[in-house]
Amino acid sequence: MIRDRRFLDGRDIQDPMARIDDVMGEVADIYRSAVGTVGPAYYGAEQVAAWARAADKPTVLGQVMASGLALLRTVNGRPAALGQVSHGGHIGLLYVHGAFTRQGHGAQLLVQLTDHARRQGAVALTIDASYFSARLAARHGFIVEAEERPDYAGVRFTRWRMRLTL
C-alpha cells in the first residue's frame, strides 16, 4: 500500500496536529539510503560520505522540508521517497530510498510537486540536479541552464541547475 503524506509549511495537511518534525527520522532514512545506494554509481566515496552527512543534521533537512510543500511516501509502512518544492518554485529535495528505486516513485512525486507549483501560480520550476536526478528531470521537460561545481561539506560536486517552464 502506497501512502503519500503532504506537509504544507511543515504541517500535515490531513492532520494539522502532525508536523514534519514528527517524521524526520523517516526523512533522514530515505535521504541517507538514496545517497548511499545510488550515489556511488555517480560520485566518489569522499563525495558520497560528505553528501550523506546531511542526514545527520535533521535541522537542515527539516528546514527545507518545512518550507512549501513536502511529500513523504511510504510503501507498506516503510519510508520510500520524499520530495519538496518551495513557494517560489524550487525543488529542494527529491530522493528515493535504495530499496524502492526504479519503481517510479521519484517520477510520481516530481509530477505531484510540479502540479502543486502550477496550481500555486508558479511560472517555472527549478532544480539543482545531481547526476542521478538530472535524467529524471530531463524526462519531465526540465532544461539545463548551467553546470555547477559547488563545494558541499568541503568536497566539490558536479550538478546542473535545471528549469521547467510551466
Coordinates of N, CA, C and O in Angstrom, one line a residue:
M1 N 0.8 -1.2 0.0 CA 0.0 0.0 0.0 C 0.9 1.3 0.0 O 1.8 1.4 0.8
I2 N 0.6 2.2 -0.9 CA 1.4 3.4 -1.0 C 0.6 4.5 -0.3 O -0.6 4.7 -0.5
R3 N 1.3 5.3 0.5 CA 0.7 6.4 1.2 C 1.6 7.6 1.0 O 2.8 7.5 1.3
D4 N 1.0 8.7 0.6 CA 1.7 10.0 0.5 C 1.2 10.9 1.5 O 0.0 11.3 1.5
R5 N 2.1 11.3 2.4 CA 1.7 12.4 3.4 C 2.2 13.7 2.8 O 3.2 13.8 2.2
R6 N 1.3 14.7 2.9 CA 1.6 16.0 2.3 C 1.7 17.0 3.5 O 0.8 17.1 4.3
F7 N 2.8 17.7 3.5 CA 3.0 18.7 4.5 C 3.1 20.1 3.9 O 3.9 20.3 2.9
L8 N 2.4 21.0 4.3 CA 2.4 22.4 3.8 C 3.0 23.3 4.9 O 2.5 23.4 6.0
D9 N 4.2 23.9 4.6 CA 4.9 24.7 5.6 C 5.1 24.0 6.9 O 4.9 24.5 8.0
G10 N 5.4 22.7 6.8 CA 5.7 21.9 8.0 C 4.6 21.2 8.7 O 4.8 20.5 9.6
R11 N 3.3 21.5 8.2 CA 2.2 20.9 8.9 C 1.5 19.9 8.0 O 1.3 20.1 6.8
D12 N 1.2 18.7 8.5 CA 0.5 17.7 7.8 C -0.9 18.2 7.3 O -1.7 18.6 8.2
I13 N -1.2 18.1 6.0 CA -2.4 18.7 5.5 C -3.6 17.9 6.1 O -4.7 18.5 6.3
Q14 N -3.5 16.6 6.2 CA -4.6 15.8 6.7 C -4.7 15.8 8.2 O -5.8 15.6 8.8
D15 N -3.7 16.0 8.9 CA -3.7 16.0 10.4 C -2.9 17.2 10.9 O -1.7 17.2 11.1
P16 N -3.6 18.4 11.1 CA -2.9 19.6 11.5 C -2.1 19.6 12.8 O -1.2 20.4 13.0
M17 N -2.3 18.5 13.6 CA -1.5 18.4 14.8 C -0.2 17.8 14.5 O 0.8 17.9 15.3
A18 N 0.0 17.1 13.4 CA 1.2 16.5 13.0 C 2.1 17.4 12.2 O 1.6 18.2 11.4
R19 N 3.4 17.4 12.5 CA 4.3 18.3 11.9 C 5.5 17.5 11.2 O 5.7 16.3 11.5
I20 N 6.2 18.1 10.3 CA 7.3 17.4 9.6 C 8.3 16.9 10.6 O 8.9 15.9 10.4
D21 N 8.5 17.6 11.7 CA 9.4 17.2 12.7 C 9.1 15.8 13.2 O 10.0 15.1 13.6
D22 N 7.9 15.4 13.2 CA 7.5 14.1 13.7 C 8.0 12.9 12.8 O 8.0 11.8 13.2
V23 N 8.4 13.2 11.6 CA 8.8 12.2 10.6 C 10.2 12.4 10.1 O 10.6 11.8 9.1
M24 N 11.0 13.2 10.8 CA 12.4 13.5 10.4 C 13.3 12.2 10.4 O 14.2 12.1 9.6
G25 N 13.0 11.3 11.2 CA 13.7 10.0 11.2 C 13.5 9.3 9.9 O 14.5 8.8 9.3
E26 N 12.3 9.3 9.4 CA 12.0 8.7 8.1 C 12.6 9.5 6.9 O 13.2 8.9 6.0
V27 N 12.6 10.8 7.0 CA 13.2 11.6 6.0 C 14.7 11.3 5.9 O 15.2 11.1 4.9
A28 N 15.3 11.3 7.1 CA 16.8 11.1 7.1 C 17.1 9.7 6.6 O 18.1 9.5 5.9
D29 N 16.3 8.7 6.9 CA 16.5 7.3 6.4 C 16.4 7.3 4.9 O 17.3 6.6 4.3
I30 N 15.4 7.9 4.3 CA 15.3 7.9 2.8 C 16.5 8.6 2.2 O 17.1 8.1 1.3
Y31 N 16.9 9.8 2.8 CA 18.0 10.6 2.2 C 19.3 9.8 2.3 O 20.0 9.7 1.3
R32 N 19.6 9.3 3.5 CA 20.8 8.5 3.7 C 20.9 7.3 2.7 O 21.9 7.0 2.1
S33 N 19.8 6.6 2.6 CA 19.7 5.4 1.7 C 19.9 5.8 0.3 O 20.7 5.1 -0.5
A34 N 19.2 6.8 -0.2 CA 19.3 7.3 -1.6 C 20.8 7.6 -1.9 O 21.3 7.2 -2.9
V35 N 21.4 8.4 -1.1 CA 22.7 8.9 -1.3 C 23.7 7.7 -1.3 O 24.6 7.5 -2.1
G36 N 23.5 6.8 -0.3 CA 24.4 5.7 -0.1 C 24.3 4.6 -1.1 O 25.2 3.8 -1.4
T37 N 23.0 4.4 -1.7 CA 22.8 3.3 -2.6 C 23.0 3.7 -4.0 O 23.7 3.0 -4.8
V38 N 22.5 4.9 -4.4 CA 22.6 5.3 -5.8 C 23.9 6.2 -6.0 O 24.5 6.1 -7.1
G39 N 24.2 7.0 -5.0 CA 25.4 7.9 -5.2 C 26.7 7.3 -5.6 O 27.3 7.8 -6.5
P40 N 27.1 6.1 -5.1 CA 28.4 5.5 -5.6 C 28.5 5.2 -7.0 O 29.6 5.1 -7.6
A41 N 27.4 5.1 -7.7 CA 27.4 4.8 -9.2 C 27.9 6.1 -9.9 O 28.3 6.0 -11.1
Y42 N 27.7 7.3 -9.3 CA 28.0 8.5 -10.0 C 29.1 9.4 -9.3 O 29.6 10.3 -9.9
Y43 N 29.3 9.2 -8.0 CA 30.2 10.0 -7.3 C 31.2 9.2 -6.5 O 31.0 8.0 -6.2
G44 N 32.4 9.8 -6.2 CA 33.4 9.1 -5.4 C 33.0 8.9 -4.0 O 32.1 9.5 -3.5
A45 N 33.8 8.1 -3.3 CA 33.5 7.7 -1.9 C 33.5 9.0 -1.0 O 32.6 9.1 -0.1
E46 N 34.4 9.9 -1.2 CA 34.5 11.1 -0.4 C 33.3 12.0 -0.6 O 32.7 12.5 0.3
Q47 N 32.8 12.1 -1.9 CA 31.7 12.9 -2.2 C 30.4 12.2 -1.5 O 29.6 13.0 -0.9
V48 N 30.2 10.9 -1.7 CA 29.1 10.3 -1.1 C 29.1 10.5 0.4 O 28.0 10.8 1.0
A49 N 30.2 10.3 1.1 CA 30.3 10.5 2.5 C 29.9 11.9 2.9 O 29.1 12.1 3.9
A50 N 30.4 12.9 2.2 CA 30.1 14.3 2.6 C 28.6 14.6 2.4 O 28.0 15.2 3.2
W51 N 28.1 14.1 1.3 CA 26.7 14.3 1.0 C 25.7 13.6 2.0 O 24.8 14.1 2.4
A52 N 26.1 12.4 2.3 CA 25.3 11.6 3.3 C 25.2 12.2 4.7 O 24.3 12.0 5.4
R53 N 26.3 13.0 5.0 CA 26.3 13.6 6.4 C 25.1 14.5 6.6 O 24.8 14.8 7.8
A54 N 24.5 15.0 5.6 CA 23.4 15.9 5.8 C 22.2 15.2 6.5 O 21.5 15.8 7.2
A55 N 22.2 13.9 6.4 CA 21.1 13.1 7.1 C 21.4 13.1 8.6 O 20.5 12.9 9.4
D56 N 22.6 13.4 9.0 CA 22.9 13.5 10.4 C 22.6 14.9 11.0 O 22.8 15.2 12.1
K57 N 22.1 15.8 10.1 CA 21.8 17.2 10.5 C 20.3 17.4 10.3 O 19.9 18.1 9.3
P58 N 19.4 16.8 11.1 CA 18.0 16.9 10.8 C 17.5 18.3 10.8 O 16.5 18.6 10.1
T59 N 18.1 19.2 11.4 CA 17.7 20.6 11.4 C 17.8 21.2 9.9 O 16.8 21.8 9.5
V60 N 18.8 20.9 9.2 CA 19.0 21.3 7.9 C 17.9 20.7 7.0 O 17.2 21.4 6.2
L61 N 17.8 19.4 7.0 CA 16.7 18.8 6.2 C 15.4 19.3 6.6 O 14.5 19.5 5.8
G62 N 15.2 19.4 7.9 CA 13.9 19.9 8.4 C 13.5 21.2 8.0 O 12.3 21.5 7.7
Q63 N 14.5 22.1 7.9 CA 14.2 23.5 7.4 C 13.7 23.5 5.9 O 12.8 24.2 5.6
V64 N 14.3 22.6 5.1 CA 13.9 22.5 3.7 C 12.5 21.9 3.6 O 11.6 22.4 3.0
M65 N 12.3 20.8 4.4 CA 11.1 20.1 4.3 C 9.9 20.9 4.9 O 8.7 20.7 4.5
A66 N 10.2 21.9 5.7 CA 9.2 22.7 6.4 C 8.8 23.9 5.6 O 7.9 24.7 6.0
S67 N 9.4 24.1 4.4 CA 9.1 25.3 3.6 C 8.4 24.8 2.3 O 8.8 24.0 1.5
G68 N 7.2 25.4 2.0 CA 6.4 25.0 0.8 C 5.8 23.6 1.0 O 5.3 23.3 2.2
L69 N 5.7 22.9 0.0 CA 5.0 21.5 0.0 C 6.1 20.5 0.1 O 7.0 20.4 -0.7
A70 N 5.9 19.6 1.1 CA 6.8 18.4 1.2 C 6.0 17.2 1.2 O 4.8 17.1 1.7
L71 N 6.5 16.2 0.5 CA 5.8 14.9 0.4 C 6.7 13.8 1.0 O 7.9 13.8 0.8
L72 N 6.0 12.9 1.7 CA 6.7 11.7 2.3 C 5.9 10.5 1.9 O 4.7 10.4 2.3
R73 N 6.5 9.7 1.1 CA 5.8 8.5 0.6 C 6.3 7.3 1.4 O 7.5 7.1 1.6
T74 N 5.3 6.4 1.8 CA 5.7 5.2 2.4 C 5.0 4.1 1.6 O 4.0 4.3 0.9
V75 N 5.7 2.9 1.5 CA 5.2 1.7 0.8 C 5.1 0.6 1.9 O 6.1 0.3 2.5
N76 N 3.9 0.1 2.1 CA 3.7 -0.9 3.1 C 4.3 -0.5 4.5 O 4.9 -1.3 5.2
G77 N 4.1 0.8 4.8 CA 4.6 1.3 6.0 C 6.1 1.7 6.1 O 6.5 2.2 7.1
R78 N 6.8 1.4 5.0 CA 8.3 1.7 5.0 C 8.5 3.0 4.3 O 8.0 3.3 3.2
P79 N 9.4 3.8 4.8 CA 9.8 5.1 4.2 C 10.4 4.8 2.8 O 11.3 4.0 2.6
A80 N 9.8 5.4 1.7 CA 10.2 5.1 0.4 C 10.7 6.3 -0.4 O 11.7 6.1 -1.2
A81 N 10.1 7.4 -0.3 CA 10.6 8.6 -1.1 C 10.1 9.9 -0.5 O 9.2 9.9 0.4
L82 N 10.8 11.0 -0.9 CA 10.5 12.3 -0.4 C 10.7 13.3 -1.5 O 11.5 13.1 -2.4
G83 N 10.0 14.4 -1.4 CA 10.1 15.5 -2.3 C 9.7 16.8 -1.7 O 8.9 16.8 -0.7
Q84 N 10.2 17.9 -2.1 CA 9.9 19.2 -1.6 C 10.0 20.3 -2.7 O 10.9 20.2 -3.5
V85 N 9.0 21.2 -2.7 CA 9.0 22.3 -3.6 C 8.7 23.6 -2.8 O 7.8 23.6 -2.0
S86 N 9.5 24.6 -3.0 CA 9.3 25.9 -2.2 C 8.1 26.6 -2.9 O 7.7 26.4 -4.0
H87 N 7.7 27.7 -2.1 CA 6.7 28.5 -2.7 C 7.1 29.3 -3.9 O 6.3 29.6 -4.8
G88 N 8.4 29.5 -4.0 CA 9.0 30.1 -5.2 C 9.2 29.2 -6.4 O 9.7 29.7 -7.4
G89 N 8.9 27.9 -6.3 CA 9.1 27.0 -7.4 C 10.4 26.3 -7.5 O 10.8 25.9 -8.6
H90 N 11.1 26.2 -6.4 CA 12.4 25.4 -6.5 C 12.2 24.1 -5.8 O 11.8 24.0 -4.6
I91 N 12.6 23.0 -6.5 CA 12.5 21.7 -5.9 C 13.8 21.5 -5.1 O 14.9 21.5 -5.7
G92 N 13.7 21.5 -3.8 CA 14.9 21.4 -2.9 C 15.3 20.0 -2.6 O 16.5 19.7 -2.4
L93 N 14.4 19.1 -2.6 CA 14.7 17.7 -2.3 C 13.8 16.7 -3.2 O 12.6 17.0 -3.3
L94 N 14.4 15.7 -3.7 CA 13.7 14.6 -4.4 C 14.6 13.4 -4.3 O 15.6 13.3 -4.9
Y95 N 14.3 12.5 -3.3 CA 15.1 11.3 -3.0 C 14.2 10.1 -2.9 O 13.1 10.1 -2.4
V96 N 14.8 8.9 -3.3 CA 14.1 7.7 -3.2 C 15.0 6.7 -2.5 O 16.2 6.6 -2.8
H97 N 14.4 6.1 -1.5 CA 15.2 5.1 -0.7 C 15.7 4.0 -1.6 O 15.0 3.6 -2.6
G98 N 16.9 3.5 -1.3 CA 17.5 2.5 -2.2 C 16.7 1.2 -2.4 O 16.8 0.7 -3.5
A99 N 15.9 0.8 -1.5 CA 15.0 -0.3 -1.7 C 13.9 -0.1 -2.6 O 13.2 -1.1 -3.0
F100 N 13.6 1.2 -3.0 CA 12.5 1.5 -3.8 C 12.8 2.2 -5.1 O 12.0 2.8 -5.8
T101 N 14.1 2.2 -5.5 CA 14.5 2.8 -6.7 C 14.0 2.1 -7.9 O 13.6 0.9 -7.9
R102 N 13.9 2.8 -9.1 CA 13.5 2.2 -10.3 C 12.0 1.6 -10.3 O 11.7 0.7 -11.0
Q103 N 11.2 2.2 -9.4 CA 9.8 1.8 -9.3 C 8.8 2.9 -9.7 O 7.6 2.7 -9.5
G104 N 9.3 4.1 -10.1 CA 8.5 5.2 -10.4 C 8.2 6.2 -9.3 O 7.5 7.1 -9.6
H105 N 8.7 5.9 -8.1 CA 8.3 6.8 -7.0 C 8.8 8.2 -7.2 O 8.1 9.2 -7.0
G106 N 10.0 8.4 -7.6 CA 10.6 9.7 -7.8 C 9.8 10.5 -8.9 O 9.5 11.6 -8.7
A107 N 9.5 9.8 -10.0 CA 8.7 10.4 -11.1 C 7.4 10.8 -10.6 O 6.9 11.9 -10.9
Q108 N 6.7 10.0 -9.8 CA 5.4 10.3 -9.4 C 5.4 11.5 -8.4 O 4.5 12.4 -8.5
L109 N 6.4 11.6 -7.5 CA 6.5 12.7 -6.6 C 6.8 14.0 -7.4 O 6.3 15.1 -7.1
L110 N 7.7 13.9 -8.4 CA 8.0 15.0 -9.3 C 6.8 15.6 -9.9 O 6.6 16.8 -10.0
V111 N 5.9 14.7 -10.4 CA 4.6 15.1 -11.0 C 3.8 15.9 -10.0 O 3.2 16.9 -10.3
Q112 N 3.7 15.3 -8.8 CA 2.9 16.0 -7.8 C 3.4 17.4 -7.4 O 2.7 18.3 -7.2
L113 N 4.7 17.5 -7.3 CA 5.4 18.7 -7.0 C 5.1 19.8 -8.1 O 4.8 20.9 -7.8
T114 N 5.3 19.3 -9.3 CA 5.0 20.2 -10.5 C 3.6 20.7 -10.5 O 3.3 21.8 -10.7
D115 N 2.6 19.7 -10.3 CA 1.2 20.1 -10.3 C 0.9 21.1 -9.2 O 0.2 22.1 -9.4
H116 N 1.5 20.9 -8.0 CA 1.3 21.8 -6.9 C 1.8 23.2 -7.3 O 1.1 24.2 -7.1
A117 N 3.0 23.3 -7.8 CA 3.6 24.6 -8.1 C 2.7 25.3 -9.2 O 2.5 26.5 -9.1
R118 N 2.3 24.5 -10.2 CA 1.4 25.1 -11.2 C 0.1 25.7 -10.6 O -0.3 26.8 -10.9
R119 N -0.5 24.9 -9.7 CA -1.8 25.4 -9.0 C -1.5 26.6 -8.2 O -2.4 27.4 -8.0
Q120 N -0.3 26.8 -7.7 CA 0.0 27.9 -6.8 C 0.4 29.1 -7.7 O 0.7 30.2 -7.1
G121 N 0.4 29.0 -9.0 CA 0.7 30.1 -9.9 C 2.1 30.3 -10.3 O 2.5 31.3 -10.9
A122 N 3.0 29.3 -10.0 CA 4.4 29.4 -10.4 C 4.4 29.3 -12.0 O 3.7 28.6 -12.6
V123 N 5.3 30.1 -12.5 CA 5.5 30.1 -14.0 C 6.7 29.2 -14.4 O 6.8 28.9 -15.6
A124 N 7.5 28.8 -13.5 CA 8.6 27.9 -13.8 C 9.0 27.2 -12.5 O 8.7 27.6 -11.4
L125 N 9.7 26.1 -12.7 CA 10.3 25.3 -11.6 C 11.8 25.2 -11.9 O 12.2 25.1 -13.0
T126 N 12.6 25.2 -10.8 CA 14.0 24.9 -10.9 C 14.4 23.8 -10.0 O 13.7 23.5 -9.0
I127 N 15.5 23.2 -10.3 CA 16.0 22.1 -9.5 C 17.5 22.1 -9.7 O 18.0 22.4 -10.8
D128 N 18.3 21.8 -8.6 CA 19.7 21.6 -8.7 C 19.9 20.1 -8.7 O 19.8 19.5 -7.7
A129 N 20.1 19.6 -9.9 CA 20.0 18.1 -10.1 C 21.4 17.5 -10.1 O 22.3 18.0 -10.7
S130 N 21.5 16.4 -9.4 CA 22.7 15.6 -9.4 C 22.7 14.7 -10.6 O 21.8 14.7 -11.4
Y131 N 23.8 13.9 -10.8 CA 23.9 13.0 -11.9 C 22.7 12.1 -12.0 O 22.2 11.9 -13.0
F132 N 22.2 11.6 -10.8 CA 21.2 10.6 -10.9 C 19.8 11.2 -10.9 O 18.8 10.5 -11.2
S133 N 19.6 12.5 -10.6 CA 18.3 13.1 -10.8 C 18.1 13.9 -12.1 O 17.0 14.2 -12.5
A134 N 19.2 14.3 -12.7 CA 19.2 15.1 -13.9 C 18.4 14.4 -15.0 O 17.7 15.0 -15.7
R135 N 18.7 13.1 -15.2 CA 18.0 12.4 -16.3 C 16.5 12.3 -16.0 O 15.7 12.5 -16.9
L136 N 16.1 12.1 -14.8 CA 14.7 12.1 -14.4 C 14.0 13.5 -14.7 O 13.0 13.6 -15.3
A137 N 14.7 14.6 -14.3 CA 14.2 15.9 -14.5 C 14.1 16.2 -16.0 O 13.1 16.7 -16.5
A138 N 15.1 15.8 -16.8 CA 15.0 16.0 -18.3 C 13.9 15.2 -18.9 O 13.2 15.8 -19.8
R139 N 13.6 14.0 -18.4 CA 12.4 13.3 -19.0 C 11.1 14.0 -18.7 O 10.1 13.8 -19.4
H140 N 11.1 14.9 -17.7 CA 9.9 15.6 -17.3 C 9.9 17.0 -17.9 O 9.1 17.9 -17.5
G141 N 10.8 17.3 -18.8 CA 10.8 18.6 -19.5 C 11.8 19.6 -19.0 O 11.8 20.7 -19.5
F142 N 12.5 19.3 -17.9 CA 13.5 20.3 -17.4 C 14.6 20.5 -18.4 O 15.1 19.5 -19.0
I143 N 15.1 21.7 -18.5 CA 16.2 22.0 -19.4 C 17.4 22.5 -18.6 O 17.2 23.3 -17.7
V144 N 18.6 22.1 -18.9 CA 19.8 22.5 -18.2 C 20.1 24.0 -18.5 O 20.1 24.4 -19.7
E145 N 20.2 24.8 -17.5 CA 20.6 26.2 -17.6 C 22.1 26.4 -17.4 O 22.7 27.2 -18.0
A146 N 22.6 25.6 -16.4 CA 24.0 25.7 -16.1 C 24.6 24.5 -15.4 O 23.8 23.8 -14.7
E147 N 25.8 24.2 -15.7 CA 26.5 23.2 -14.9 C 27.2 23.9 -13.7 O 27.8 24.9 -13.9
E148 N 27.1 23.3 -12.5 CA 27.7 24.0 -11.4 C 28.6 23.0 -10.7 O 28.4 21.8 -10.8
R149 N 29.6 23.5 -10.0 CA 30.5 22.7 -9.2 C 30.7 23.3 -7.8 O 31.7 23.8 -7.4
P150 N 29.6 23.1 -7.0 CA 29.7 23.7 -5.6 C 30.5 22.8 -4.7 O 30.7 21.6 -5.0
D151 N 30.9 23.4 -3.6 CA 31.5 22.6 -2.5 C 30.4 22.3 -1.5 O 29.6 23.1 -1.2
Y152 N 30.4 21.1 -1.1 CA 29.4 20.6 -0.1 C 30.2 19.9 1.0 O 30.9 18.9 0.7
A153 N 30.2 20.5 2.2 CA 31.0 19.9 3.3 C 32.4 19.8 2.9 O 33.1 18.8 3.3
G154 N 32.9 20.7 2.2 CA 34.4 20.8 1.8 C 34.7 19.9 0.6 O 35.9 19.7 0.3
V155 N 33.7 19.3 -0.1 CA 34.0 18.4 -1.2 C 33.3 19.0 -2.4 O 32.1 19.3 -2.3
R156 N 34.0 19.0 -3.5 CA 33.4 19.5 -4.8 C 32.5 18.5 -5.5 O 32.8 17.3 -5.6
F157 N 31.3 18.9 -5.9 CA 30.4 18.1 -6.7 C 30.0 18.7 -8.0 O 30.2 19.9 -8.2
T158 N 29.6 17.9 -8.9 CA 29.0 18.4 -10.2 C 27.5 18.3 -10.1 O 27.0 17.2 -9.7
R159 N 26.8 19.3 -10.5 CA 25.3 19.3 -10.5 C 24.9 20.2 -11.6 O 25.7 21.0 -12.2
W160 N 23.6 20.2 -12.0 CA 23.1 21.0 -13.0 C 21.9 21.8 -12.5 O 21.0 21.2 -11.9
R161 N 21.9 23.1 -12.8 CA 20.7 24.0 -12.5 C 19.8 23.7 -13.7 O 20.2 24.0 -14.8
M162 N 18.6 23.2 -13.4 CA 17.7 22.9 -14.5 C 16.4 23.7 -14.3 O 16.0 24.1 -13.1
R163 N 15.7 24.0 -15.4 CA 14.5 24.8 -15.3 C 13.4 24.2 -16.2 O 13.6 23.7 -17.3
L164 N 12.1 24.3 -15.7 CA 11.0 23.8 -16.4 C 10.0 25.0 -16.5 O 9.6 25.5 -15.4
T165 N 9.7 25.4 -17.7 CA 8.7 26.5 -17.8 C 7.3 25.8 -17.7 O 7.0 24.8 -18.4
L166 N 6.4 26.4 -16.9 CA 5.1 25.8 -16.7 C 4.1 26.4 -17.6 O 4.2 27.5 -18.1

